Coordinates of C-alpha atoms and ligand atoms in Angstrom, one line a residue:
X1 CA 0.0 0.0 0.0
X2 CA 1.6 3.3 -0.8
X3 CA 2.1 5.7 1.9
X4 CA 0.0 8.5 2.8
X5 CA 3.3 10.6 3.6
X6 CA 5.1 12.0 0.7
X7 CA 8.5 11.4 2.3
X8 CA 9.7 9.4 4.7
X9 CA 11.7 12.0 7.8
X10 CA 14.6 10.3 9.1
X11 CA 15.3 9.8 13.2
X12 CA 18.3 10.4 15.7
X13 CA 18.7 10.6 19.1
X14 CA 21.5 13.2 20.5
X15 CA 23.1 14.8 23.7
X16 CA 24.3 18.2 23.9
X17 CA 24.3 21.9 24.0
X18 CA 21.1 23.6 21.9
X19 CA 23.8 26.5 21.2
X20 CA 26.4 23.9 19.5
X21 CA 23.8 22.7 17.1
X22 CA 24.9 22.8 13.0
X23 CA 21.2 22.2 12.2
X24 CA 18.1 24.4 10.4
X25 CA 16.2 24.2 13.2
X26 CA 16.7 24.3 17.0
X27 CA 12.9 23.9 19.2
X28 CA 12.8 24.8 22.4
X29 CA 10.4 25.3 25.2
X30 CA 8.9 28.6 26.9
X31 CA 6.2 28.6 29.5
X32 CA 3.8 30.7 29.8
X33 CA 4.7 34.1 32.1
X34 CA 7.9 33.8 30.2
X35 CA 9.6 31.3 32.3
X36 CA 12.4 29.7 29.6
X37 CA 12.7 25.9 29.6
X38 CA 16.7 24.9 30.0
X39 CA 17.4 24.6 26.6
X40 CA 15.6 27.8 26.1
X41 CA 17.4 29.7 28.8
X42 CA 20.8 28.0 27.7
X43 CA 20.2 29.8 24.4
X44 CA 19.6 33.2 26.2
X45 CA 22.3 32.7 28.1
X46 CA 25.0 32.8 25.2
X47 CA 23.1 35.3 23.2
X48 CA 23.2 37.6 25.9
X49 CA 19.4 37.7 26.7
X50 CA 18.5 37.7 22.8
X51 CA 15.0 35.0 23.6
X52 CA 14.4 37.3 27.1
X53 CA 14.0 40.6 24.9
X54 CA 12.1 39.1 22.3
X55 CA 9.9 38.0 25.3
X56 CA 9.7 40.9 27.1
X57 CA 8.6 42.5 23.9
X58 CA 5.4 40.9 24.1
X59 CA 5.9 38.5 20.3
X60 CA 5.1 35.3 22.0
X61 CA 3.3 34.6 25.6
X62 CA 4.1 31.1 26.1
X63 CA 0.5 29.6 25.6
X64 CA 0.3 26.1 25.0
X65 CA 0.6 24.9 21.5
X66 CA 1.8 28.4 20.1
X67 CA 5.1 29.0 18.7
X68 CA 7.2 32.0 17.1
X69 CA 10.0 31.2 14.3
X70 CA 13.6 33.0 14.8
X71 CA 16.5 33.9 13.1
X72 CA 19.9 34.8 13.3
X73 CA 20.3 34.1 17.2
X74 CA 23.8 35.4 18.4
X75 CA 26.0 32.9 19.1
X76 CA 24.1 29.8 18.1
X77 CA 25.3 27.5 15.0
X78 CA 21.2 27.1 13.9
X79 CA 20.0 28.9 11.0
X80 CA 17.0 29.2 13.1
X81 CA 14.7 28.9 16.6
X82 CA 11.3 27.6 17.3
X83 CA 10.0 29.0 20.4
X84 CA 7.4 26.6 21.4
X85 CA 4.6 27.9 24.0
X86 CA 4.2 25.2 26.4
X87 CA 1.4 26.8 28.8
X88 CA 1.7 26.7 32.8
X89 CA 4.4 25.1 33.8
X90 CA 2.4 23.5 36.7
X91 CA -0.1 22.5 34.7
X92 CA 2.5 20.5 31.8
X93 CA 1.5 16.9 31.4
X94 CA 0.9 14.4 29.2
X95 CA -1.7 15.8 27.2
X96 CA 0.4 18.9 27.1
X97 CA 3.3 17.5 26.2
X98 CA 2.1 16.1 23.1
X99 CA 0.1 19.2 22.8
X100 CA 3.7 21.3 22.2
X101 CA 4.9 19.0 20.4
X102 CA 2.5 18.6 17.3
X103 CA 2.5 22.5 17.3
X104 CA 6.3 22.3 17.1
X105 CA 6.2 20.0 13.9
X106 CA 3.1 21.2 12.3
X107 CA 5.3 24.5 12.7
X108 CA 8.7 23.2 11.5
X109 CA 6.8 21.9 8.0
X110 CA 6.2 25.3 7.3
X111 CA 9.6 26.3 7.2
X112 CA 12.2 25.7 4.8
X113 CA 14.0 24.0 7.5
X114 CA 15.7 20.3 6.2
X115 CA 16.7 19.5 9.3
X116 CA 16.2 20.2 13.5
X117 CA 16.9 19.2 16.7
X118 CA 13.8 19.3 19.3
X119 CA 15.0 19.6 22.9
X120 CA 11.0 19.5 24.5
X121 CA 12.1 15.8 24.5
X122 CA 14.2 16.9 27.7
X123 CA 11.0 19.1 29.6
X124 CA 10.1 17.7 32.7
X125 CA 6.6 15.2 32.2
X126 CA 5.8 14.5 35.7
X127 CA 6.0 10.7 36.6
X128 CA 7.4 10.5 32.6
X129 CA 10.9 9.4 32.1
X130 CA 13.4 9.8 28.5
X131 CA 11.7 6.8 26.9
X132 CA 8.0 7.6 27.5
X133 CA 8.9 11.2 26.2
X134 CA 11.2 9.9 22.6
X135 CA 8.1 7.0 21.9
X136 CA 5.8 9.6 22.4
X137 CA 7.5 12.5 20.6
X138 CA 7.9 10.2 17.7
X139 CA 4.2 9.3 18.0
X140 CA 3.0 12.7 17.8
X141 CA 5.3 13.8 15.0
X142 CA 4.3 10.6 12.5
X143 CA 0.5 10.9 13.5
X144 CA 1.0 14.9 12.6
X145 CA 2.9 14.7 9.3
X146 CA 0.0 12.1 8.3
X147 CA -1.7 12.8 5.1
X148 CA -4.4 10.0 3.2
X149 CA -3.7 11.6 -0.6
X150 CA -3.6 8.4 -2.6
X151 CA -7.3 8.4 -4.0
X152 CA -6.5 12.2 -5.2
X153 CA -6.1 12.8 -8.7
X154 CA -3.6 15.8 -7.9
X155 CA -1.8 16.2 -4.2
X156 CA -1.6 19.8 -3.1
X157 CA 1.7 20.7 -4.2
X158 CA 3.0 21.7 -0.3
X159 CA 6.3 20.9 -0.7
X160 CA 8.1 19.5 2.7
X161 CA 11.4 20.4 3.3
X162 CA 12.0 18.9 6.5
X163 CA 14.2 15.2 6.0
X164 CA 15.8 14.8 9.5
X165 CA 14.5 14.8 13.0
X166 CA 16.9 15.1 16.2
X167 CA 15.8 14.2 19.3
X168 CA 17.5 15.5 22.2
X169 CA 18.5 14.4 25.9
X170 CA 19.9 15.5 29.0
X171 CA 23.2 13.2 29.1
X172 CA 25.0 10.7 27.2
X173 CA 23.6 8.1 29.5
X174 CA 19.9 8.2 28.4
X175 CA 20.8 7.6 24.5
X176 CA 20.9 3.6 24.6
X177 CA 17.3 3.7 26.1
X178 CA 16.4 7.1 23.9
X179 CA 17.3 4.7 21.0
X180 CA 15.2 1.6 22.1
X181 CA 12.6 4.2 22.7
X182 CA 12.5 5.9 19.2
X183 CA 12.5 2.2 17.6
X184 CA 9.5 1.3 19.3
X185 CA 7.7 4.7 18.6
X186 CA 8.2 4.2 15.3
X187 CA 7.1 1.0 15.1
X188 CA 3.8 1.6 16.1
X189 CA 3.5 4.5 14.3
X190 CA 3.9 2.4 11.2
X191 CA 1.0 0.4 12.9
X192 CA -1.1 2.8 13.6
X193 CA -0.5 4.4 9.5
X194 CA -1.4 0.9 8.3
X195 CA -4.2 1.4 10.2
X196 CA -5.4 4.4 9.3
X197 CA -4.7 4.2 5.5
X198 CA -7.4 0.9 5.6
X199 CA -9.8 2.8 7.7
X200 CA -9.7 5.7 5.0
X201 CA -9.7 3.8 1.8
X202 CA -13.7 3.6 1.7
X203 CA -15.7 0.6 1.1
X204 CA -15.8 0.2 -2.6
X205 CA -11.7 -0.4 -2.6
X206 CA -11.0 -2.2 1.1
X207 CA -13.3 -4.7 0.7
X208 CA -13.0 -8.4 2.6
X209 CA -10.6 -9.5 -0.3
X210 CA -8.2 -6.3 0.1
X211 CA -8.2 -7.1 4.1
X212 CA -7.1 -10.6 3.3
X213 CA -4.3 -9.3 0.6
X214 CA -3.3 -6.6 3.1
X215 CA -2.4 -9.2 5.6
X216 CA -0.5 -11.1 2.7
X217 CA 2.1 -8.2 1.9
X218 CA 2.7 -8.3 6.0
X219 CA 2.7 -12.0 6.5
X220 CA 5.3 -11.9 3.5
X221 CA 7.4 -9.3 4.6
X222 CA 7.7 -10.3 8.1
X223 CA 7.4 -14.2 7.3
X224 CA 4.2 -14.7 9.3
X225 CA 2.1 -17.6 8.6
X226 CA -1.1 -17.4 7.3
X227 CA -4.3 -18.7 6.0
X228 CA -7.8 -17.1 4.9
X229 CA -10.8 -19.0 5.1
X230 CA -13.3 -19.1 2.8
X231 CA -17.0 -19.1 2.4
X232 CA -17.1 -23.4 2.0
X233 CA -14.2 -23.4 4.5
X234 CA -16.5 -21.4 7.0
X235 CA -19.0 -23.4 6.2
X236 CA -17.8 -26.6 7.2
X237 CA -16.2 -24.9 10.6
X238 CA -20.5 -24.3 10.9
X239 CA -19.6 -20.7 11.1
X240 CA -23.5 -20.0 10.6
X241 CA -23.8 -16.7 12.5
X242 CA -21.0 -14.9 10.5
X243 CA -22.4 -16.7 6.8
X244 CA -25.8 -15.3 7.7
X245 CA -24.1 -11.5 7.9
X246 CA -22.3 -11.9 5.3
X247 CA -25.1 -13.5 3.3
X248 CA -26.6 -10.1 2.0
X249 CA -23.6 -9.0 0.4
X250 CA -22.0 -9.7 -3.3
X251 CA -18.2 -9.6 -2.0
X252 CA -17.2 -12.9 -1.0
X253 CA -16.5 -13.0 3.1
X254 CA -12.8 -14.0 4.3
X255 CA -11.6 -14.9 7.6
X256 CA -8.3 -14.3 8.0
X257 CA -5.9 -16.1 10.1
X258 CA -2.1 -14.5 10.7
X259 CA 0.3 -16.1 13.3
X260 CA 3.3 -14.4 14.4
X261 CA 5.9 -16.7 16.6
X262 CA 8.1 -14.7 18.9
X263 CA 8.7 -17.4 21.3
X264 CA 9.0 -21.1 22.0
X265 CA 5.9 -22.9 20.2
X266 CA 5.1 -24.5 23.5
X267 CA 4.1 -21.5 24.8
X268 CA 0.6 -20.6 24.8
X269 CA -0.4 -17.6 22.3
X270 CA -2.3 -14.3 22.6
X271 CA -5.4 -14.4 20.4
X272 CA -6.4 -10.9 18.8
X273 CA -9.8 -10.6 16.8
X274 CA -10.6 -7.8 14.8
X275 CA -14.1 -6.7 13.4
X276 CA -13.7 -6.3 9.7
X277 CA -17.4 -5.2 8.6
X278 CA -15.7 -3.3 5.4
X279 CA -19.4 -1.8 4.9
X280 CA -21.8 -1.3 7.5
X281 CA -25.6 -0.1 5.8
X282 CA -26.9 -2.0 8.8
X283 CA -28.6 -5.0 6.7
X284 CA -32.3 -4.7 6.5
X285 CA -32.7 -3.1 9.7
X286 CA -31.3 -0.4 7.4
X287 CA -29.5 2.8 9.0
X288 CA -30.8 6.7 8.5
X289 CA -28.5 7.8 5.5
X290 CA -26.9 11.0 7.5
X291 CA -23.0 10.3 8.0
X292 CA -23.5 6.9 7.0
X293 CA -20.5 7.0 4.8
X294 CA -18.5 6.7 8.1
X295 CA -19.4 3.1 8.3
X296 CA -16.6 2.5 6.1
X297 CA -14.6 2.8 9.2
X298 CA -16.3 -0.4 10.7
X299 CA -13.4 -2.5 9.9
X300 CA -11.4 -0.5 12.6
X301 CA -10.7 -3.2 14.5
X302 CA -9.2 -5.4 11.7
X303 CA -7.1 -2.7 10.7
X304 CA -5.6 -2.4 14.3
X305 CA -5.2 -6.4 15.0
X306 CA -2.9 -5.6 11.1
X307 CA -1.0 -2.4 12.1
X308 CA -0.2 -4.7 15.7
X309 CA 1.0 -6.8 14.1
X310 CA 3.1 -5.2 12.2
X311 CA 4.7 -3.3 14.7
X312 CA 5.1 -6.7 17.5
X313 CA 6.8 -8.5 14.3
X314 CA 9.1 -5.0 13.3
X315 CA 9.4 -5.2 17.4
X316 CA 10.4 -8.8 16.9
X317 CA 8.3 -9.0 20.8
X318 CA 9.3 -12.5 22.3
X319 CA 5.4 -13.9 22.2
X320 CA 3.4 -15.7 20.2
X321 CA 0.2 -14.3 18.4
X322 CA -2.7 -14.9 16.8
X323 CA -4.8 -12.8 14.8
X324 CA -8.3 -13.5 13.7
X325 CA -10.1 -11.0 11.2
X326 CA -13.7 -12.1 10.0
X327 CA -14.4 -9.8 7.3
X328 CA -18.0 -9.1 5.2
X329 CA -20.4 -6.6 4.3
X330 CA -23.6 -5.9 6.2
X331 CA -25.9 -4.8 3.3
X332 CA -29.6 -5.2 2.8
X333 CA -30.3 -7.7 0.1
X334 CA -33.2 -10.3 -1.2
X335 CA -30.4 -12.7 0.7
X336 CA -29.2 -10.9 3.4
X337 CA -30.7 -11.9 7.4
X338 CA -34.1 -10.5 8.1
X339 CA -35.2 -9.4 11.4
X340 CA -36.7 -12.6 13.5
X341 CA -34.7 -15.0 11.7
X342 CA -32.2 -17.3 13.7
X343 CA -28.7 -18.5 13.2
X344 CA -26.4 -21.2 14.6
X345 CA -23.1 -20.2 15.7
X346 CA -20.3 -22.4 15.6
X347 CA -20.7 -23.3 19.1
X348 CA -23.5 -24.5 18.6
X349 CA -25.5 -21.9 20.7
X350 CA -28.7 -20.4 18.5
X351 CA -29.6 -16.6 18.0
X352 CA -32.4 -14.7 17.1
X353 CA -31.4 -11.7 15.2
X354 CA -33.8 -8.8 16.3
X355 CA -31.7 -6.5 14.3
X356 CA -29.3 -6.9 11.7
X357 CA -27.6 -3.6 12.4
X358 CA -26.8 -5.4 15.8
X359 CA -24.0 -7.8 12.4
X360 CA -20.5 -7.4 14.6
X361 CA -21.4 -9.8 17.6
X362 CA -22.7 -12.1 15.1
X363 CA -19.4 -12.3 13.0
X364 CA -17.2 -11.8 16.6
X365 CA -18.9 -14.9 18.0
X366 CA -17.6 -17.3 15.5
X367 CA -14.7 -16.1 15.7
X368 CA -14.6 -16.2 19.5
X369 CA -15.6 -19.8 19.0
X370 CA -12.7 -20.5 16.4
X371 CA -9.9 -18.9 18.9
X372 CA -10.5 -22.5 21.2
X373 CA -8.0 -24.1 19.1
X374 CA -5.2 -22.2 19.5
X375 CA -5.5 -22.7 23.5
X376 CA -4.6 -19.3 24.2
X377 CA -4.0 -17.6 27.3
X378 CA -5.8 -14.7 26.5
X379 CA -8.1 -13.3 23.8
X380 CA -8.5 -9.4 23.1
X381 CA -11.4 -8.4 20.8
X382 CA -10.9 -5.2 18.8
X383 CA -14.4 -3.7 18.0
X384 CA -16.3 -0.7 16.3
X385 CA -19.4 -2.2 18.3
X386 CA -21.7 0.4 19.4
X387 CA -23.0 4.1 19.2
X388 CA -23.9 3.2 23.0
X389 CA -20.0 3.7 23.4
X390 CA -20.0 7.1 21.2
X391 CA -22.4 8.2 23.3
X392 CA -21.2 6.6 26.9
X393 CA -17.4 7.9 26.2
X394 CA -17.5 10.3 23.5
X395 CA -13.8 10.1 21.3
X396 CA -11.3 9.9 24.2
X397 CA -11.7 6.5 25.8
X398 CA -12.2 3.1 23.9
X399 CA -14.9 1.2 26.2
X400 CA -13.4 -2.2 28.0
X401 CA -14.9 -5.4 29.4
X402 CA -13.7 -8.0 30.6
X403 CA -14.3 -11.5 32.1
X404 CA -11.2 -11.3 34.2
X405 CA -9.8 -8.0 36.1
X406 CA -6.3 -8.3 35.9
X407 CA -6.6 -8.5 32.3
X408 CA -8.2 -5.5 32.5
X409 CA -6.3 -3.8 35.0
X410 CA -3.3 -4.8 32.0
X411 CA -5.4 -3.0 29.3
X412 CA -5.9 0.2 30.9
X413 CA -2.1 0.2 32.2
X414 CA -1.0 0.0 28.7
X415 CA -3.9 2.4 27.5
X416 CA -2.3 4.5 30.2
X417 CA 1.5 4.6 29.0
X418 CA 0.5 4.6 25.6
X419 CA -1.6 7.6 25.7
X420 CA -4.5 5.7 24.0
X421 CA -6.6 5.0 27.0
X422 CA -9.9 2.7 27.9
X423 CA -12.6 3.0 30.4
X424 CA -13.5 -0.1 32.2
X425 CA -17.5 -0.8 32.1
X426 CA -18.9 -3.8 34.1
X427 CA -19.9 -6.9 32.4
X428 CA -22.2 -7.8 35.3
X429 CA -24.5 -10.9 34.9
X430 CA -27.2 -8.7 35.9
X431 CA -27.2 -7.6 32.3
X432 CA -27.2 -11.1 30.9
X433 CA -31.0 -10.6 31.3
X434 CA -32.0 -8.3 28.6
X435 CA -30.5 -10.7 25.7
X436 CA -32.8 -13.5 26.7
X437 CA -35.5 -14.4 23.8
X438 CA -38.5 -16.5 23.2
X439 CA -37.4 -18.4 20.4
X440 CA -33.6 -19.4 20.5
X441 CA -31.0 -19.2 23.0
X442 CA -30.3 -15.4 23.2
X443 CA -31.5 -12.3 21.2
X444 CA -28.4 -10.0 19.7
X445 CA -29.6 -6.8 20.9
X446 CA -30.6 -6.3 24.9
X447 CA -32.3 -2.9 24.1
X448 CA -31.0 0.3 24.5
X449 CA -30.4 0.6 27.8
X450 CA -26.7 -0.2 28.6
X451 CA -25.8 -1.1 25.2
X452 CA -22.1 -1.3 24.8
X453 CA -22.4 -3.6 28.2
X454 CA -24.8 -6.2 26.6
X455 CA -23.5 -6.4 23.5
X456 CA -20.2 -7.5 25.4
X457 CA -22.7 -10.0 27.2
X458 CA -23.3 -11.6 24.2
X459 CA -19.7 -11.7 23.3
X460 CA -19.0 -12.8 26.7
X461 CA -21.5 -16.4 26.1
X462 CA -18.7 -17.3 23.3
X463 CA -15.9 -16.1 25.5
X464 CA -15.6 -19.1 28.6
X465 CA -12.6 -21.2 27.9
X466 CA -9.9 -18.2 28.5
X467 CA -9.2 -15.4 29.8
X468 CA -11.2 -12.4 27.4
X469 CA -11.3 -9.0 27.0
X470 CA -13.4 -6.7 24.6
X471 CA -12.6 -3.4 23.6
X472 CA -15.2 -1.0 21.9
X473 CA -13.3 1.6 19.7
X474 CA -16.7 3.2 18.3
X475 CA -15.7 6.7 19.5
X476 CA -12.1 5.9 19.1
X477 CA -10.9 4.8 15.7
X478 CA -11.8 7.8 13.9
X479 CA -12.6 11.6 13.7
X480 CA -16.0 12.9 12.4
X481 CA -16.3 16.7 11.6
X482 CA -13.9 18.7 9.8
X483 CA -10.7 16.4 10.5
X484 CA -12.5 13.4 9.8
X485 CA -10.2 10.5 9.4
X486 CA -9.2 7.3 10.9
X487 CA -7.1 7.6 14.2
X488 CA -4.8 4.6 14.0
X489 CA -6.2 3.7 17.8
X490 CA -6.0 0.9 19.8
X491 CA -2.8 0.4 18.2
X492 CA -0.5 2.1 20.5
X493 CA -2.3 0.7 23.6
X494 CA -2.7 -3.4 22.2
X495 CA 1.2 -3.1 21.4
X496 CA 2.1 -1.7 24.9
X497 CA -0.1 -4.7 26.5
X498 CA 1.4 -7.1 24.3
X499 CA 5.0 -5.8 25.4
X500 CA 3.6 -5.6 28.8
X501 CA 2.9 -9.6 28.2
X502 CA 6.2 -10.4 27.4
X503 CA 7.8 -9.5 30.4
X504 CA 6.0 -11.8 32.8
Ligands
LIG1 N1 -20.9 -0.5 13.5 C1 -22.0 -0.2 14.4 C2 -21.6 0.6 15.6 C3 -21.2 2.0 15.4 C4 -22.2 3.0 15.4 C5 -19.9 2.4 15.4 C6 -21.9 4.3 15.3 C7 -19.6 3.8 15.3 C8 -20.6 4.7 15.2 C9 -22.7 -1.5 14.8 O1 -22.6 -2.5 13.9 C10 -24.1 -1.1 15.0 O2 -24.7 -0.8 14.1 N2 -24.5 -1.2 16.3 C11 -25.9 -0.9 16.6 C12 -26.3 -1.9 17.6 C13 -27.8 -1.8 17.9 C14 -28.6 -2.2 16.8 C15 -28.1 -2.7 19.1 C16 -25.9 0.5 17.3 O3 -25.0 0.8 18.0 O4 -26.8 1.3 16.9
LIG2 MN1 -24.3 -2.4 12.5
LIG3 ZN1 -21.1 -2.5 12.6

């Protein structure tokens, strides 16, 4: 797949003075009532007050995300400096931090510059150390130089100067781990691009056949094994709830199968499934037309179980993994499921469908079912489930269940350090009661009370030989309004967990 970037900027990690710095570019820090970050001050030091006057002058107030481009500092070696507001110092966080440092690159694009060296990589982060600040900075900087331009005719001709990236820190000592550190940033931002490029491309071009070749060209360049199922291979497995989903549509469904092996094959694997609804009209329970273009984006989850892994096989992470993608359409058709009608699952387990729109637990539960054979020690579901979870958590949390806590508690730790974070919702029995029907084993929808928590219910009724967890990226694999776009999310938090998993 071709890149949505036009050029690819090249990484370093450094230690030394801002002042010394042979580069187009030096970025620097100031908070806001002018106090000057270290690098910032070390500058005014040698040009005898130079950044303190321009302060004083009243050309830049050190609000968050604002910057001011200089030139010609006395006695630096930079053809230029990017002041960088960074906001109240007391007040500088996470948030913040990658906050200064997207306005820093969005900034540095604009110039001519070819090259820079970006010392907010050595600010302070409370309870953040080198690494967190290096994986992040190279998070923020991929995720802003992002464009999707391949399905335009012309690109707009902005041409980007900027080739090399330096990231600074305080002493020589920190540049083994600052290394490590930048590797794994980038890593997942290639994950997270992978994702986002197949949550863009609509549904006319990444269709259940462009899933399954998509996970080709990574199986192939990273020697993963895999295998796609199709529809008389599903078939035969009984895989009757997904077959009566994808039943309405004219693209043939695939379920895709990718094993990465980091490890010793005696030890048990993690299991990853990934909803890949390519097209989601809602089936005959058809959905209001009004932003239903965005449905393109229902294969979210697919996309993030590919861009993972990706990055744990460019990681080379000591596990083993397994990724499960079923893949369809959920279009109305003389074929397709109809309201009232039942299905068989592949374990065996019957469901009334009381609305087709209710289509990704009924392709997730075969799947579920299929995992059994790998034994696995845990399973992660990646979802674009339900508007319950737009509505319950808006676009900053990805809603989590889970049959077991600690697995959770190991979710929202690496949601946590990733800065791609979950909510944990309960997955009480008590719920178990509004999926119950008169005519086959459960219903697919509970209603609308609750409705991110029973659709993990049913989820949960395929989930009871291991350890399971279910994560609902409705809100959080993708942008509406006027940035609207895919995000690349759960990427950064599944690979954190997964690294998380290696180390016990
Ligand atoms: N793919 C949708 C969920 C969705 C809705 C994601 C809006 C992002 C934004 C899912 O297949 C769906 O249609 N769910 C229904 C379930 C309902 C019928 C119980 C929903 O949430 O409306
Ligand atoms: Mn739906
Ligand atoms: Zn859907």
């Amino acid at each position: 797949m071709t890149t949505g970037k036009e050029q690819f900027v090249e990484f370093s990690i450094k230690s030394g003075s801002p002042e010394k710095q042979r580069t187009s570019c030096v970025v620097v820090g100031v908070f806001e009532s002018r106090k000057l970050s270290d690098a910032a001050d070390q500058i005014d030091r040698v040009s005898k007050e130079h950044l303190s006057e321009i302060l004083r002058s009243g050309d830049m107030d050190g609000k968050l995300g604002s910057t001011l481009l200089l030139r010609n500092i006395p006695a630096t070696l930079c053809d230029r400096v990017l002041l960088v507001g960074l906001g109240k110092e007391r007040e500088f966080r996470d948030k913040e931090y990658r906050q200064a440092f997207a306005a820093a690159i969005k900034a540095l694009g604009e110039t001519g510059a070819i090259d820079a060296t970006i010392y907010l990589t050595e600010l302070p982060v409370k309870r953040r150390d080198a690494a967190w600040k290096i994986e992040q900075g190279a998070l923020v900087t991929q995720e802003t130089l992002y464009r999707f331009e391949q399905l335009k005719s012309k690109t707009d001709e902005v041409k980007r100067h900027l080739k090399r990236l330096t990231f600074s820190v305080t002493s020589r000592k920190e540049l083994g781990e600052g290394e490590t550190a930048l590797q794994q940033g980038l890593a997942i931002a290639g994950g997270m691009e992978l994702a986002k490029n197949l949550g863009n491309l609509p549904g006319n071009l990444c269709t259940p056949s462009r899933l399954a070749q998509e996970a080709h060209q990574i199986a192939t360049a990273y020697d993963l094994k895999i295998e796609v199922l199709e529809q008389p291979d599903m078939e035969e497995l009984g895989m009757g709830s997904l077959l009566s989903v994808a039943r309405g549509s004219r693209q043939p469904p695939k379920f895709i199968i990718l094993q990465y092996s980091g490890a010793d094959a005696a030890q048990k694997p993690v299991v990853l499934i990934g909803k890949g609804i390519t097209f989601d009209a809602g089936g005959i329970s058809l959905k209001p037309a009004a932003e239903m273009d965005e449905m393109k984006y229902d294969m979210s989850g697919a996309a993030s179980v590919l861009g993972t892994f990706q990055a744990v096989a460019e990681l080379k992470l000591p596990l083993n993994l397994v990724g499960l993608i079923p893949a369809c359409e959920n279009l109305p058709d003389g074929n397709a499921n109809k309201p009232g009608d039942v299905v068989t699952s592949m374990s065996g387990q019957t469901i009334e469908v009381l609305n087709t729109d209710a289509e990704g637990r009924l392709i997730l539960c075969d799947a579920l079912t299929y995992a059994e054979r790998f034994e696995p020690t845990t399973v992660v579901d990646i979802a674009t489930l339900t508007g319950a979870c737009v509505i319950a958590l808006g676009h900053v949390a990805s809603g989590l269940l889970a049959n077991n806590d600690t697995l959770a508690r190991e979710l929202l730790h690496a949601g946590e350090e990733s800065g791609d974070r979950a909510w944990h919702l309960p997955l009480w029995d008590d719920y178990q009661e509004q999926l119950k029907s008169n005519f086959a084993d459960m219903a697919n929808i509970g209603g609308r009370a609750g409705g991110t928590i029973t659709a993990a219910c049913f989820l949960s009724r395929f989930a009871k030989k291991f350890e399971w967890a279910h994560l609902d990226i409705a809100g959080t694999a993708w942008k509406s309004g006027k940035e609207k776009g895919s995000t690349g999310r759960p990427v950064p938090l599944l690979v954190h967990f997964l690294k998380g998993k290696c180390q016990d």
